[in-house]
Amino acid sequence: MFSEYRIHPALLLLLYCLLCSAGEEVVRLQELEGNTVTIHTGLTGVQSDAHILWFYISESVDIKLVISQIIRGEIITDYYSERFRDRLQLNRTSGSLTIRNISREVSGLYKLHIITGSISVWSFSVDVYAPVLKPVIRNQAKKRSVSLRESCSPLCSVENGKDVSLSWYEEKERISSISSSDSSERLYLPLNKTNPNNSTYTCVAANPVSTQTTQLNITNICIKSVSGTKGPRDRSKSLTAVLIPVGLIALLVFIWIWKKKTKQQVCGDAEQIYAEVKTKPHNSNQAHEMFSVVSYVGTPQYV
């Protein structure tokens, strides 16, 4: 039976525990999530009949990943972890392990055991990072002024993450930097320069595997925010300055139209009375009286 030639799991665990206290050197790797990563052992040729075992240490629990053995001259390689399903590939010649589409969830400690006439152990610490996001620069100055020195206060920010740092560079020299272990807090870093128009400034967000930069544009960030962009109070003042003259003009037009209609109505009434008097006189005295009335009515009085 093939099982007669397999190493008993209890024996493997015992061997592993004996080696845990050996204090072997840990090789550290830093990788970008989504990539294909190969954990290299540095070996050029593993003995052909060696037993090769890979373990993943997660929260102090040893997860068996790969066991590769030679059974009656046949290579038997078993992949065990559901977490790494269809993503592992062992190279028996070097003992190296390839992980496809690596994710942050599989950051941690990996151990390789090669068992021949003796036992050799390698440890690898793998840190997987998300790509850092591009930093954003805005003007945090609250007051508006024609003076660039008084109105320009650039503030750079970026979404925080594992080992993310945010820095300001003047030309190629880093002049300030900030980081935080609390990944839920966004990182903010002001540019503390009284006159940022005299040099080239770049805000850089970085983690161990990726970098994003944003260069400070004084015209867009500061000058336009003073001369071109208006706050709510400024817009209110501008709107009032436009509406008052328009309202006065509308009022004057209304008064002119009203006076014109009043004048036309008075003249029309006078002409109608005059026509009635002219066509229906009863006697000379009555006609004279009505003519006097017409003369009085026909002469409009204006205040």
Tab-separated table of N, CA and C in Angstrom, residues 12 14 20 37 55 71 95 138 145 152 159 173 178 213-214 242 247 259 267 277:
chain	number	residue	atom	x	y	z
A	12	LEU	N	5.570	14.119	11.589
A	12	LEU	CA	5.855	15.416	10.980
A	12	LEU	C	5.665	16.550	11.968
A	14	LEU	N	5.878	16.354	15.224
A	14	LEU	CA	6.942	16.289	16.221
A	14	LEU	C	8.227	16.911	15.679
A	20	CYS	N	11.099	24.334	15.829
A	20	CYS	CA	10.567	25.681	16.071
A	20	CYS	C	11.502	26.508	16.950
A	37	VAL	N	3.635	35.387	-6.882
A	37	VAL	CA	4.825	35.484	-6.046
A	37	VAL	C	5.465	34.116	-5.908
A	55	PHE	N	4.392	24.884	5.223
A	55	PHE	CA	3.368	25.243	6.204
A	55	PHE	C	3.122	26.751	6.153
A	71	ILE	N	7.254	8.120	-3.449
A	71	ILE	CA	6.720	6.835	-3.000
A	71	ILE	C	6.941	5.818	-4.116
A	95	GLY	N	12.598	23.457	-4.345
A	95	GLY	CA	11.747	23.548	-3.158
A	95	GLY	C	10.956	24.836	-3.087
A	138	ARG	N	-5.246	70.246	-1.674
A	138	ARG	CA	-6.231	71.330	-1.706
A	138	ARG	C	-5.725	72.491	-0.860
A	145	SER	N	-7.446	86.549	0.119
A	145	SER	CA	-6.596	87.723	0.054
A	145	SER	C	-5.921	87.770	-1.294
A	152	CYS	N	-2.597	81.124	0.578
A	152	CYS	CA	-2.236	79.793	0.083
A	152	CYS	C	-1.673	78.944	1.208
A	159	GLU	N	-5.795	58.309	1.464
A	159	GLU	CA	-6.413	57.226	2.220
A	159	GLU	C	-5.321	56.389	2.871
A	173	GLU	N	14.288	66.858	-2.118
A	173	GLU	CA	14.553	66.702	-0.684
A	173	GLU	C	13.245	66.581	0.099
A	178	ILE	N	4.548	61.971	7.442
A	178	ILE	CA	3.626	61.529	8.482
A	178	ILE	C	3.137	60.122	8.159
A	213	THR	N	2.422	60.026	-6.650
A	213	THR	CA	2.846	61.410	-6.423
A	213	THR	C	1.858	62.391	-7.030
A	214	THR	N	1.777	63.576	-6.413
A	214	THR	CA	0.984	64.688	-6.942
A	214	THR	C	1.804	65.958	-6.765
A	242	VAL	N	-26.253	92.686	-8.364
A	242	VAL	CA	-26.915	92.603	-9.668
A	242	VAL	C	-28.414	92.867	-9.544
A	247	GLY	N	-33.845	95.715	-10.193
A	247	GLY	CA	-35.101	96.056	-9.541
A	247	GLY	C	-35.467	97.516	-9.715
A	259	LYS	N	-47.935	106.031	-15.724
A	259	LYS	CA	-48.226	107.436	-16.014
A	259	LYS	C	-48.744	107.613	-17.431
A	267	CYS	N	-57.156	111.861	-21.156
A	267	CYS	CA	-57.425	112.521	-22.438
A	267	CYS	C	-58.627	111.895	-23.137
A	277	VAL	N	-71.147	116.998	-25.310
A	277	VAL	CA	-71.591	118.386	-25.149
A	277	VAL	C	-71.844	119.027	-26.502
